[in-house]
Coordinates of C-alpha atoms in Angstrom, one line a residue:
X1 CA -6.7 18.9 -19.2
X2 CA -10.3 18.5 -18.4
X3 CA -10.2 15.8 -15.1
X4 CA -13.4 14.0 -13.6
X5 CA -13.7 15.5 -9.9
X6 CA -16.9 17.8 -10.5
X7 CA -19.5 17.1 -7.6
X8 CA -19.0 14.8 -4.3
X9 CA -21.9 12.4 -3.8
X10 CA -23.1 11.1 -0.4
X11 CA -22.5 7.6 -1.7
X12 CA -18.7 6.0 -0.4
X13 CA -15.7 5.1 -2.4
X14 CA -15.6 2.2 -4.4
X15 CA -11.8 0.4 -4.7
X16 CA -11.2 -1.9 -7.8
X17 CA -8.3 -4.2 -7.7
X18 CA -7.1 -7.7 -7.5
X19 CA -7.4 -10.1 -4.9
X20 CA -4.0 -9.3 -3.1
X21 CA -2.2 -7.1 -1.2
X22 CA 0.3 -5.4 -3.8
X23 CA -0.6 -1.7 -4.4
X24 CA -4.1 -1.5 -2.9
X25 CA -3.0 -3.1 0.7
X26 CA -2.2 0.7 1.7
X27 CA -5.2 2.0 0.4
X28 CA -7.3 -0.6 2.6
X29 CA -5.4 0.1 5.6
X30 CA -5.3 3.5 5.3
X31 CA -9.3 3.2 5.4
X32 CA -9.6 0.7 8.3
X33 CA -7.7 3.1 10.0
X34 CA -8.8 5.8 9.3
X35 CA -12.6 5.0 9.5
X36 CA -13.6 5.2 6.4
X37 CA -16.4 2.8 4.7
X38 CA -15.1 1.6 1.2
X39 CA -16.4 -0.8 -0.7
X40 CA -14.1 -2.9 -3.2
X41 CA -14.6 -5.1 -6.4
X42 CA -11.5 -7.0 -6.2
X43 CA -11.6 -9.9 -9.2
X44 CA -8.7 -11.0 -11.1
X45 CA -10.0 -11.0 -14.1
X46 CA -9.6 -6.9 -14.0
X47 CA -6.0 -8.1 -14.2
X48 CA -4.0 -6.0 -17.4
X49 CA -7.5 -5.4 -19.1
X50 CA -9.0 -1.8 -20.8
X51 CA -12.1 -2.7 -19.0
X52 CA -13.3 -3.2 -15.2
X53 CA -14.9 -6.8 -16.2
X54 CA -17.9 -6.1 -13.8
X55 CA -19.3 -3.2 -15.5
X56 CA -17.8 -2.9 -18.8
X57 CA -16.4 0.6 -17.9
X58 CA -13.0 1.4 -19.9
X59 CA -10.1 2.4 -17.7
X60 CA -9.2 5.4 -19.6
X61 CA -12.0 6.6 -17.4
X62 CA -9.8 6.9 -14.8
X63 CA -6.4 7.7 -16.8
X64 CA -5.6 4.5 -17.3
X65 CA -4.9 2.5 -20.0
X66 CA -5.5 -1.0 -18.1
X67 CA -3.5 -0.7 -14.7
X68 CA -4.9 -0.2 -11.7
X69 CA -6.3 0.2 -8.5
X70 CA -8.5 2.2 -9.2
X71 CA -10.8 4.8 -7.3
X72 CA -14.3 6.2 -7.7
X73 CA -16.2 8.3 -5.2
X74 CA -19.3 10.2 -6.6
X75 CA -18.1 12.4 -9.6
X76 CA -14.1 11.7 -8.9
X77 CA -12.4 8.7 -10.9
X78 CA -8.6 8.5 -10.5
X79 CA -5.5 5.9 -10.8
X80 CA -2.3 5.5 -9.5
X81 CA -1.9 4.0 -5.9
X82 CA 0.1 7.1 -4.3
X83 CA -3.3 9.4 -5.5
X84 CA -5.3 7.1 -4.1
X85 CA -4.0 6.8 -0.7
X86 CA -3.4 10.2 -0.2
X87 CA -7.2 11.1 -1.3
X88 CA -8.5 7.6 1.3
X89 CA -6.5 10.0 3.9
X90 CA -7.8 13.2 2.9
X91 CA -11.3 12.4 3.2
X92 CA -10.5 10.2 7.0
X93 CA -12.2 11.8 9.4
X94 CA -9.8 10.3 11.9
X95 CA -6.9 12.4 9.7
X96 CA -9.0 15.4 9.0
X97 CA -6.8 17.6 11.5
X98 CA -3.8 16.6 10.1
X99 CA -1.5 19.6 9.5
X100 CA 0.5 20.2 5.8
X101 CA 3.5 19.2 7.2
X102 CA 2.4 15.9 8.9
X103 CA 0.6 15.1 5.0
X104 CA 4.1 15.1 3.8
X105 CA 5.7 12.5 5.8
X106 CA 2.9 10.8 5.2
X107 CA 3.1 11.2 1.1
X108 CA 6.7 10.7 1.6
X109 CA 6.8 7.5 3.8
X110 CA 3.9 6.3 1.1
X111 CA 6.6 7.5 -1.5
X112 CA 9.3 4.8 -0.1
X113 CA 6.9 2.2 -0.1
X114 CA 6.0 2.2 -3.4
X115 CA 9.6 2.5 -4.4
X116 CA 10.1 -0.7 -2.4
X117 CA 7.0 -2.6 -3.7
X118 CA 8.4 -1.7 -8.0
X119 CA 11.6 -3.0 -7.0
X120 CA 10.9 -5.9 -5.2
X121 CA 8.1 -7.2 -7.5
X122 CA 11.0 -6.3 -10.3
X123 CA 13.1 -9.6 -8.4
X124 CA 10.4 -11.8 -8.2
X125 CA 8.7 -11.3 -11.3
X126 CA 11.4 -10.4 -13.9
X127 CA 14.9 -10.6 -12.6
X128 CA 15.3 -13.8 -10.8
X129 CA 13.9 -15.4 -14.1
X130 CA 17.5 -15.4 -15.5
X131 CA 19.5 -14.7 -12.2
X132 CA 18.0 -16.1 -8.8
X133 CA 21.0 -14.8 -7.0
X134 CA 21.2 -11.5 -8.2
X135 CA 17.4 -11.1 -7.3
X136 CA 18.1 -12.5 -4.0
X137 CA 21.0 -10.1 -3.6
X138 CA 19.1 -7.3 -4.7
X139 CA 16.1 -7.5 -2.1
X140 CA 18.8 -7.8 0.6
X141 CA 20.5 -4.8 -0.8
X142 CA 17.3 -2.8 -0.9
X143 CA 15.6 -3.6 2.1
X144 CA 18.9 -3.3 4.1
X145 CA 19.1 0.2 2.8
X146 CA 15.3 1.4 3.5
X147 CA 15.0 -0.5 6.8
X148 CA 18.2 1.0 8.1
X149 CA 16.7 4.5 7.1
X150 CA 13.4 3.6 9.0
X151 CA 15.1 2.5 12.2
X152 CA 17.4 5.8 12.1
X153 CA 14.2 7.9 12.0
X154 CA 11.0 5.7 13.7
X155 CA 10.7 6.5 16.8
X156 CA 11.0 4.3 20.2
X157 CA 8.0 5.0 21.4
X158 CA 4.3 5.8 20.2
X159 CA 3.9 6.7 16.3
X160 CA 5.8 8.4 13.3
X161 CA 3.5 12.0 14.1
X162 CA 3.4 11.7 17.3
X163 CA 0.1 11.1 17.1
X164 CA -2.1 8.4 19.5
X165 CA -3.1 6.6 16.7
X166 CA -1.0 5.2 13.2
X167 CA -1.5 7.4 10.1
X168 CA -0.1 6.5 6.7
X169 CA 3.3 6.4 7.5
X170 CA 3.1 4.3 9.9
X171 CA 0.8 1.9 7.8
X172 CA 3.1 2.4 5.1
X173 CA 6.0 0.5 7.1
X174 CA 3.5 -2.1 8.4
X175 CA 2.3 -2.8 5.0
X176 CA 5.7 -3.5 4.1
X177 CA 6.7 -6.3 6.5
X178 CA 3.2 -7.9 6.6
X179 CA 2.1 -8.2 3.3
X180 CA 2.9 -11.0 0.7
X181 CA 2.5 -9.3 -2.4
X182 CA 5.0 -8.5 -3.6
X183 CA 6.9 -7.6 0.0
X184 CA 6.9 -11.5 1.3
X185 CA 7.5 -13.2 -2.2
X186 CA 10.6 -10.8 -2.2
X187 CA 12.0 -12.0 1.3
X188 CA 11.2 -15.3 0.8
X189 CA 13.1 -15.6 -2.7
X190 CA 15.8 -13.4 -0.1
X191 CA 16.1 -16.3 2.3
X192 CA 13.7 -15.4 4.5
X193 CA 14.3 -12.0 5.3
X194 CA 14.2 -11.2 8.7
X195 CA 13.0 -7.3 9.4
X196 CA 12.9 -8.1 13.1
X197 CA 16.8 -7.4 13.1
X198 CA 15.5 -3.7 13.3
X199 CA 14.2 -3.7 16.5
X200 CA 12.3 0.0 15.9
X201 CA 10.9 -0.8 12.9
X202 CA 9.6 -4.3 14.6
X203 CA 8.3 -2.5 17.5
X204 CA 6.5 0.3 15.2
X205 CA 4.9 -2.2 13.5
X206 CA 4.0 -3.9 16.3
X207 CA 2.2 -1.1 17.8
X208 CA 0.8 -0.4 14.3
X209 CA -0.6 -3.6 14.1
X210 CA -2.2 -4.0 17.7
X211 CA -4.2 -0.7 17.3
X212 CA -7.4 -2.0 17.6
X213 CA -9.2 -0.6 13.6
X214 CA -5.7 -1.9 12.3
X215 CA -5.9 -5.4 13.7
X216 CA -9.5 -5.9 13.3
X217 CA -8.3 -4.9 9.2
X218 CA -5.5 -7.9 9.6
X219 CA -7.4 -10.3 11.4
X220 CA -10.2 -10.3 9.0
X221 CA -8.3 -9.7 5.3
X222 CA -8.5 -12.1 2.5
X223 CA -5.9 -10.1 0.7
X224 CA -3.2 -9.3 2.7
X225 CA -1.0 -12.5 2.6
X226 CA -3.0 -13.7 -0.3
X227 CA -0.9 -15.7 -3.0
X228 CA -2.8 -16.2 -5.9
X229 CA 0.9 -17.0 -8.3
X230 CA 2.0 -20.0 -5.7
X231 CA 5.6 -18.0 -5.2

């Protein structure tokens, strides 16, 4: 298999997506925090298409066949949000001394939250269609079970690596509880789900959000409780 990642350019990654949070919220925070310039072409109209609508380009580029987000940086072209992220991180000079081990939880915490976002955009999008209650009952099910994970593990104090300064994982979690697409639609068909009952998580999250490249990236997004469907 003969994949696009010859040379690295000088020039910085470019980001296509939509204009919400969904599966490119990570990817953005993970820059932000991380300090690394990105640009982004985020258009709705890129929405289930073969082609990225501002340049004609065909998806397959990237080995898709009309999903996204999608990546580019110099010769590399990619899909799929999990490769993404971990590549945004790879490249972060603020991450650049992170050890194999501390890459794991982050691929791993990146892992859960992708698991969450299928399932919960699986209730708001397809399930509660024919049975509101069973959606509502499944968002409680699954985020009870995650979040009960997360505040077994999190810890009180500072950040998931130990670190002085929120990597992935910890983004990963924020993510989760801050953004609307497809996390607060979920909630909201759930009754309002309230993820301050885990007072860890709430705190991690907290912290997470008050470091100061993180909350200049929250104060500032278009995208991050964006809700272009009216749920």
């Amino acid at each position: 298999l003969r994949l696009i990642c010859r040379k690295m350019s000088s020039s910085v990654p470019h980001f296509v997506y939509i204009p919400l949070a969904g599966r490119g919220e990570l990817t953005r925070l993970i820059a932000a925090a991380g300090g690394v310039e990105m640009t982004e072409s985020a258009d709705m109209a890129n929405l289930t298409k073969p082609e990225i609508q501002e340049t004609g380009e065909s998806k397959k580029n990237y080995m898709s066949p009309s999903g996204m987000p999608l990546l580019s940086h110099g010769d590399l072209k990619i899909s799929q949000s999990g490769a993404i992220e971990a590549y945004i991180a790879s490249i972060s000079p603020r991450y650049k001394d992170l050890t194999p081990q501390q890459r794991a939880v982050d691929m791993m915490f990146i892992g859960i939250k992708e698991e969450l976002l299928v399932n919960c955009a699986k209730a708001v999008f397809t399930t509660q269609k024919t049975d509101k209650d069973k959606a509502k009952q499944e968002v409680i099910t699954l985020l009870d079970m995650w979040f009960a994970i997360f505040e077994e593990k999190v810890p009180n104090d500072g950040f998931v690596q130990g670190l002085l300064f929120p990597t992935a994982a910890d983004l990963a979690v924020l993510n989760v509880t801050t953004a609307f697409m497809p996390f607060g639609a979920a909630t909201k068909l759930a009754g309002e789900y309230d993820f301050g009952k885990w007072k860890k998580v709430k705190a991690l999250c907290d912290r997470t959000a008050a470091e100061s490249a993180v909350a200049d990236y929250l104060k500032n997004s278009t995208y991050t409780e964006a809700n272009p469907f009216g749920l």
